[in-house]
Amino acid sequence: MKSLKELEEIKQRTLDSVNLRKERTGGTRVVVGMATCGIAAGARPVLLAFLEEVKKRNLGDVTVSQTGCIGVCRLEPMVEVTRPGEEKVTYVKMTADKVKRVVAEHIVNGHVVTEYTIGAAE
Amino acid sequence: MEDISLHLLDLAQNSIAAGATLVEFYIRELLKEGCMWLKIRDNGKGMDEHQLNQVSDPFYTTRTSRKVGLGIPLFRASAEATGGSLQVMSRKHEGTTLLALFYTRHIDCLPLGRPEETLATLIFLNPEVNFVYNHETPGRQFRFDTREAREILGKVNIADPIVVDWIREYIRNGIEELNGGA
Ligand SMILES: Nc1ncnc2c1ncn2[C@@H]1O[C@H](COP(=O)(O)OP(=O)(O)OP(=O)(O)O)[C@@H](O)[C@H]1O
Ligand SMILES: [Mg+2]
């Protein structure tokens, strides 16, 4: 049985990792569509994949938030990525695997994954 | 929706949109009776009578108009497909409670899915909102309350990925034990 007391230890680990932050991405913003259409299409695993990548890579300055229906339900799950000083990029029909590539190539290295963008889908 | 835990995520989004600072999930599985009660309660701004009538109308179908939304009609359809039901209770400025009954042996009953992923998602996205997850099976209970977690965490953000990941495992483990695990 796991106990809530373990959180004490997690707390310490969190404090340590904040001090060790390596990869800097300069405040990239990630927005995931989480309306009914997005959730039904698979937004939850997409969101959790971002959480996993942020944790693994210790991306302290990436903020992940949600938005309602973006209006193109058939292209959900949709994700918007905005790097500082760059234009917003909209990715469509996202999956957890696609998230890994978007984080590695776009968020960390600055190269848009064009084949997943809304432009490529239309 | 593929499973009940995705419905819970979607319904909690309604609560958050209504400005709730506390969202509580109660799941009670009655194995002998072959049914499950689900309650989602929030302290958001609630609904007036007109809104409540719209979402409570059991004959309302999702086809008629988009502007009334999909979330509640879909949840109702999932419950009714098992022979169960959905009740929506709300008071303006006080909050909203949804109470659903699912007959779990019915062939069309959705699986519960992964409530721990729903809670992890909600906590990650809404660090300022408190959540309670209370799950009971005959003779057993598992309860998680973000307010207790916050007390231990002190200044550490509950939405930190490391913390959220731990909470997800904690809830997953708790549910496993309800089902006779370890
Ligand atoms: N917990 C709640 N508190 C206050 N109002 C609510 C709550 N749940 C639902 N409502 C009201 O009922 C409406 C219908 O909800 P429903 O989930 O069916 O659709 P929606 O949220 O508007 O859109 P969708 O779920 O399709 O993204 C909401 O727009 C809101 O006005
Ligand atoms: Mg909704």
Coordinates of C-alpha atoms and ligand atoms in Angstrom, one line a residue:
Chain A
M1 CA 0.0 0.0 0.0
K2 CA 1.4 3.4 -1.0
S3 CA 1.1 6.0 1.6
L4 CA 0.5 9.7 1.3
K5 CA 3.6 10.1 3.5
E6 CA 5.7 9.3 0.4
L7 CA 4.8 12.7 -0.8
E8 CA 7.4 14.1 1.6
E9 CA 10.1 12.4 -0.4
I10 CA 8.6 13.5 -3.7
K11 CA 8.5 17.1 -2.4
Q12 CA 12.3 16.9 -1.8
R13 CA 12.9 15.4 -5.2
T14 CA 10.9 18.2 -6.8
L15 CA 12.9 20.8 -5.0
D16 CA 16.1 19.2 -6.2
S17 CA 15.0 18.9 -9.8
V18 CA 14.1 22.6 -9.9
N19 CA 17.7 23.4 -9.1
L20 CA 19.0 21.1 -11.8
R21 CA 17.0 22.4 -14.7
K22 CA 19.0 21.8 -17.8
E23 CA 17.1 22.3 -21.1
R24 CA 15.9 25.8 -21.5
T25 CA 13.1 26.5 -24.0
G26 CA 12.5 30.1 -23.1
G27 CA 8.9 29.9 -22.1
T28 CA 7.2 27.9 -24.8
R29 CA 3.4 27.7 -24.5
V30 CA 1.5 24.5 -25.2
V31 CA -2.3 24.6 -25.4
V32 CA -4.4 21.4 -25.7
G33 CA -8.0 21.3 -26.8
M34 CA -10.0 19.8 -23.9
A35 CA -13.6 20.2 -24.8
T36 CA -15.9 17.2 -25.2
C37 CA -14.9 16.7 -28.8
G38 CA -11.2 16.8 -27.9
I39 CA -11.5 14.4 -24.9
A40 CA -13.6 11.9 -27.0
A41 CA -10.9 12.0 -29.7
G42 CA -8.0 11.3 -27.3
A43 CA -6.9 14.6 -25.7
R44 CA -6.1 13.0 -22.3
P45 CA -3.3 10.7 -23.5
V46 CA -1.9 13.6 -25.5
L47 CA -1.9 15.9 -22.4
L48 CA -0.3 13.2 -20.3
A49 CA 2.4 12.7 -22.9
F50 CA 3.3 16.4 -22.6
L51 CA 3.4 15.9 -18.8
E52 CA 5.7 12.9 -19.3
E53 CA 8.1 14.7 -21.7
V54 CA 8.2 17.8 -19.5
K55 CA 9.1 15.6 -16.5
K56 CA 11.7 13.5 -18.4
R57 CA 13.5 16.4 -20.0
N58 CA 13.0 18.7 -17.0
L59 CA 11.5 21.4 -19.3
G60 CA 10.9 23.9 -16.5
D61 CA 9.7 26.8 -18.6
V62 CA 7.2 25.1 -20.8
T63 CA 3.6 25.8 -19.7
V64 CA 0.8 23.5 -20.7
S65 CA -2.7 24.7 -20.6
Q66 CA -6.1 23.9 -22.0
T67 CA -8.7 25.5 -24.3
G68 CA -12.3 24.7 -25.2
C69 CA -13.6 23.6 -28.6
I70 CA -11.3 25.1 -31.3
G71 CA -14.1 24.5 -33.8
V72 CA -12.7 21.7 -36.0
C73 CA -13.8 18.7 -34.1
R74 CA -12.8 16.2 -36.8
L75 CA -9.2 17.3 -36.4
E76 CA -9.0 16.8 -32.6
P77 CA -7.0 16.2 -30.6
M78 CA -5.5 19.6 -31.5
V79 CA -2.5 21.2 -29.9
E80 CA -1.1 24.7 -30.3
V81 CA 2.6 25.3 -29.7
T82 CA 4.0 28.9 -29.4
R83 CA 7.7 29.4 -28.9
P84 CA 8.6 32.8 -27.7
G85 CA 8.8 35.4 -30.5
E86 CA 7.5 32.8 -33.0
E87 CA 4.1 32.3 -34.6
K88 CA 1.7 29.8 -33.2
V89 CA 1.8 26.3 -34.8
T90 CA -1.4 24.2 -34.7
Y91 CA -1.0 20.4 -34.7
V92 CA -3.9 18.2 -35.4
K93 CA -5.0 14.6 -34.8
M94 CA -2.4 14.3 -32.2
T95 CA -1.3 11.1 -30.4
A96 CA 1.1 10.4 -27.5
D97 CA 3.8 9.3 -30.0
K98 CA 3.4 12.5 -32.1
V99 CA 3.8 14.5 -28.9
K100 CA 7.3 13.0 -28.4
R101 CA 8.4 14.2 -31.8
V102 CA 6.9 17.6 -31.4
V103 CA 8.7 18.1 -28.1
A104 CA 12.0 16.8 -29.4
E105 CA 12.0 18.6 -32.7
H106 CA 9.9 21.7 -32.3
I107 CA 9.9 22.6 -28.6
V108 CA 13.5 21.7 -27.8
N109 CA 15.2 22.2 -31.2
G110 CA 12.9 24.7 -32.9
H111 CA 12.0 22.8 -36.0
V112 CA 8.3 22.6 -36.7
V113 CA 7.0 19.0 -37.5
T114 CA 5.3 20.2 -40.6
E115 CA 3.6 16.9 -41.4
Y116 CA 1.5 17.0 -38.3
T117 CA 0.3 20.6 -38.7
I118 CA -3.1 21.8 -39.7
G119 CA -1.7 23.1 -42.9
A120 CA -0.6 19.6 -43.9
A121 CA -4.0 18.1 -42.9
E122 CA -6.2 20.4 -45.0
Chain B
M1 CA -16.7 8.4 -25.0
E2 CA -14.6 5.3 -24.7
D3 CA -14.9 4.9 -20.9
I4 CA -16.5 6.4 -17.8
S5 CA -13.3 8.1 -16.6
L6 CA -13.3 10.2 -19.8
H7 CA -16.8 11.3 -19.1
L8 CA -15.7 12.3 -15.6
L9 CA -12.9 14.4 -17.1
D10 CA -15.4 16.1 -19.5
L11 CA -17.9 16.7 -16.7
A12 CA -15.2 18.2 -14.4
Q13 CA -14.4 20.6 -17.3
N14 CA -18.0 21.9 -16.9
S15 CA -17.4 22.4 -13.2
I16 CA -14.1 24.2 -13.8
A17 CA -15.8 26.4 -16.5
A18 CA -18.4 27.2 -13.8
G19 CA -15.6 28.5 -11.5
A20 CA -15.6 25.6 -9.1
T21 CA -12.8 25.6 -6.5
L22 CA -13.7 22.1 -5.4
V23 CA -14.7 19.1 -7.5
E24 CA -15.6 15.8 -5.9
F25 CA -15.9 12.4 -7.5
Y26 CA -17.7 9.6 -5.6
I27 CA -17.8 6.2 -7.1
R28 CA -19.6 3.4 -5.4
E29 CA -19.6 -0.1 -6.9
L30 CA -22.3 -2.5 -5.6
L31 CA -21.2 -5.8 -6.9
K32 CA -24.1 -7.9 -5.7
E33 CA -26.6 -5.5 -7.3
G34 CA -24.5 -5.3 -10.4
C35 CA -24.5 -1.5 -10.4
M36 CA -22.4 1.5 -9.8
W37 CA -23.3 5.0 -8.6
L38 CA -21.2 7.9 -9.8
K39 CA -21.5 11.4 -8.2
I40 CA -19.7 14.5 -9.4
R41 CA -20.2 17.5 -7.2
D42 CA -18.9 21.0 -7.5
N43 CA -19.1 24.4 -5.8
G44 CA -19.2 26.3 -9.0
K45 CA -21.7 29.0 -10.0
G46 CA -24.6 26.5 -10.6
M47 CA -27.4 26.8 -13.1
D48 CA -30.6 28.7 -13.2
E49 CA -33.9 26.9 -13.7
H50 CA -33.9 27.4 -17.5
Q51 CA -30.4 26.0 -17.9
L52 CA -31.2 23.1 -15.6
N53 CA -34.3 22.2 -17.5
Q54 CA -32.3 22.1 -20.7
V55 CA -29.7 19.7 -19.3
S56 CA -32.2 17.7 -17.3
D57 CA -34.6 17.0 -20.1
P58 CA -34.3 13.3 -20.7
F59 CA -35.9 13.7 -24.1
Y60 CA -33.4 16.2 -25.2
T61 CA -31.1 14.7 -27.9
T62 CA -27.7 15.9 -28.9
R63 CA -28.8 16.2 -32.5
T64 CA -31.1 19.2 -32.2
S65 CA -28.6 22.0 -31.6
R66 CA -24.9 22.4 -30.9
K67 CA -25.2 25.4 -28.6
V68 CA -26.6 23.4 -25.7
G69 CA -23.5 21.1 -25.6
L70 CA -22.7 17.5 -25.8
G71 CA -21.1 16.5 -22.5
I72 CA -24.2 15.9 -20.3
P73 CA -26.3 14.3 -23.1
L74 CA -23.5 11.9 -23.9
F75 CA -23.1 11.0 -20.2
R76 CA -26.8 10.5 -19.9
A77 CA -26.9 8.3 -23.0
S78 CA -24.0 6.1 -21.6
A79 CA -25.9 5.6 -18.3
E80 CA -29.3 5.0 -20.0
A81 CA -27.7 2.5 -22.4
T82 CA -27.2 0.2 -19.4
G83 CA -30.7 0.7 -18.1
G84 CA -29.5 3.3 -15.6
S85 CA -30.1 7.0 -15.3
L86 CA -28.7 10.5 -14.8
Q87 CA -30.0 13.1 -12.4
V88 CA -28.7 16.7 -12.5
M89 CA -29.2 18.9 -9.4
S90 CA -28.0 22.5 -9.3
R91 CA -28.5 25.7 -7.3
K92 CA -27.5 29.0 -8.6
H93 CA -24.4 30.3 -6.8
E94 CA -24.1 27.1 -4.8
G95 CA -23.0 24.4 -7.1
T96 CA -24.0 21.4 -9.2
T97 CA -24.3 17.7 -8.5
L98 CA -24.6 14.9 -11.1
L99 CA -25.7 11.5 -10.0
A100 CA -25.6 8.6 -12.4
L101 CA -26.5 5.0 -12.1
F102 CA -24.8 2.4 -14.4
Y103 CA -25.8 -1.3 -14.6
T104 CA -22.4 -2.8 -14.9
R105 CA -23.4 -6.2 -16.1
H106 CA -25.2 -4.7 -19.1
I107 CA -23.4 -5.5 -22.3
D108 CA -23.4 -1.8 -23.3
C109 CA -21.9 -0.7 -20.0
L110 CA -18.6 1.3 -20.6
P111 CA -15.6 0.2 -18.5
L112 CA -14.6 2.6 -15.8
G113 CA -11.3 3.2 -17.6
R114 CA -8.5 5.1 -15.8
P115 CA -9.7 7.5 -13.2
E116 CA -6.1 8.1 -12.2
E117 CA -5.4 9.6 -15.6
T118 CA -8.4 11.9 -15.3
L119 CA -7.3 13.1 -11.9
A120 CA -3.7 13.6 -13.1
T121 CA -4.9 15.6 -16.1
L122 CA -7.2 17.8 -14.0
I123 CA -4.6 18.5 -11.3
F124 CA -1.9 19.3 -13.9
L125 CA -4.2 21.7 -15.7
N126 CA -5.9 23.3 -12.7
P127 CA -3.4 23.7 -9.9
E128 CA -5.7 26.1 -8.1
V129 CA -8.7 23.8 -7.9
N130 CA -9.1 21.1 -5.3
F131 CA -10.3 17.6 -6.1
V132 CA -11.5 14.7 -4.1
Y133 CA -11.6 11.1 -5.5
N134 CA -13.6 8.7 -3.3
H135 CA -14.1 5.2 -4.6
E136 CA -15.9 2.4 -2.7
T137 CA -16.4 -1.3 -3.3
P138 CA -18.2 -3.5 -0.8
G139 CA -16.3 -3.2 2.5
R140 CA -13.4 -1.1 1.0
Q141 CA -12.8 2.5 0.4
F142 CA -10.1 4.6 -1.3
R143 CA -10.0 8.3 -0.9
F144 CA -7.6 11.0 -2.2
D145 CA -8.0 14.7 -1.5
T146 CA -5.7 17.3 -3.0
R147 CA -6.1 19.4 0.1
E148 CA -4.3 16.8 2.2
A149 CA -1.6 16.5 -0.5
R150 CA -1.1 20.3 -0.5
E151 CA -0.6 20.2 3.3
I152 CA 2.3 17.9 2.9
L153 CA 3.7 19.6 -0.2
G154 CA 3.9 23.0 1.4
K155 CA 5.4 25.5 -1.1
V156 CA 5.9 22.8 -3.8
N157 CA 3.4 23.1 -6.6
I158 CA 0.9 20.3 -6.8
A159 CA 0.9 20.6 -10.6
D160 CA 4.7 19.8 -10.8
P161 CA 5.0 16.9 -13.2
I162 CA 6.9 14.8 -10.7
V163 CA 4.1 15.3 -8.1
V164 CA 1.3 14.7 -10.6
D165 CA 3.0 11.5 -11.7
W166 CA 3.2 10.3 -8.1
I167 CA -0.5 11.1 -7.5
R168 CA -1.4 9.2 -10.6
E169 CA 0.4 6.1 -9.3
Y170 CA -1.0 6.6 -5.9
I171 CA -4.6 6.6 -7.2
R172 CA -3.9 3.7 -9.6
N173 CA -2.6 1.7 -6.7
G174 CA -5.5 2.6 -4.5
I175 CA -8.0 1.5 -7.1
E176 CA -6.1 -1.8 -7.7
E177 CA -6.4 -2.6 -4.0
L178 CA -10.1 -2.0 -4.0
N179 CA -10.4 -4.6 -6.6
G180 CA -8.8 -7.2 -4.4
G181 CA -5.2 -6.5 -5.5
A182 CA -2.1 -6.8 -3.1
Ligands
LIG1 N1 -21.2 21.7 -13.3 C1 -21.8 22.7 -13.9 N2 -22.0 23.9 -13.4 C2 -22.6 24.9 -14.0 N3 -23.2 24.8 -15.2 C3 -23.1 23.6 -15.9 C4 -22.4 22.5 -15.3 N4 -22.4 21.5 -16.1 C5 -23.1 21.9 -17.2 N5 -23.5 23.2 -17.1 C6 -24.2 24.0 -18.0 O1 -24.8 23.2 -18.9 C7 -24.4 23.4 -20.3 C8 -24.3 22.1 -21.0 O2 -23.2 21.3 -20.6 P1 -22.6 20.2 -21.6 O3 -21.4 19.6 -20.9 O4 -23.7 19.3 -22.0 O5 -22.1 21.0 -22.8 P2 -21.0 22.1 -23.0 O6 -20.0 22.0 -21.8 O7 -21.6 23.5 -23.1 O8 -20.3 21.8 -24.3 P3 -19.4 20.5 -24.6 O9 -19.5 19.6 -23.3 O10 -20.0 19.8 -25.8 O11 -18.0 20.9 -24.8 C9 -23.0 24.1 -20.1 O12 -22.7 24.9 -21.2 C10 -23.3 24.9 -18.8 O13 -24.0 26.1 -19.1
MG2 MG -19.2 20.1 -21.2

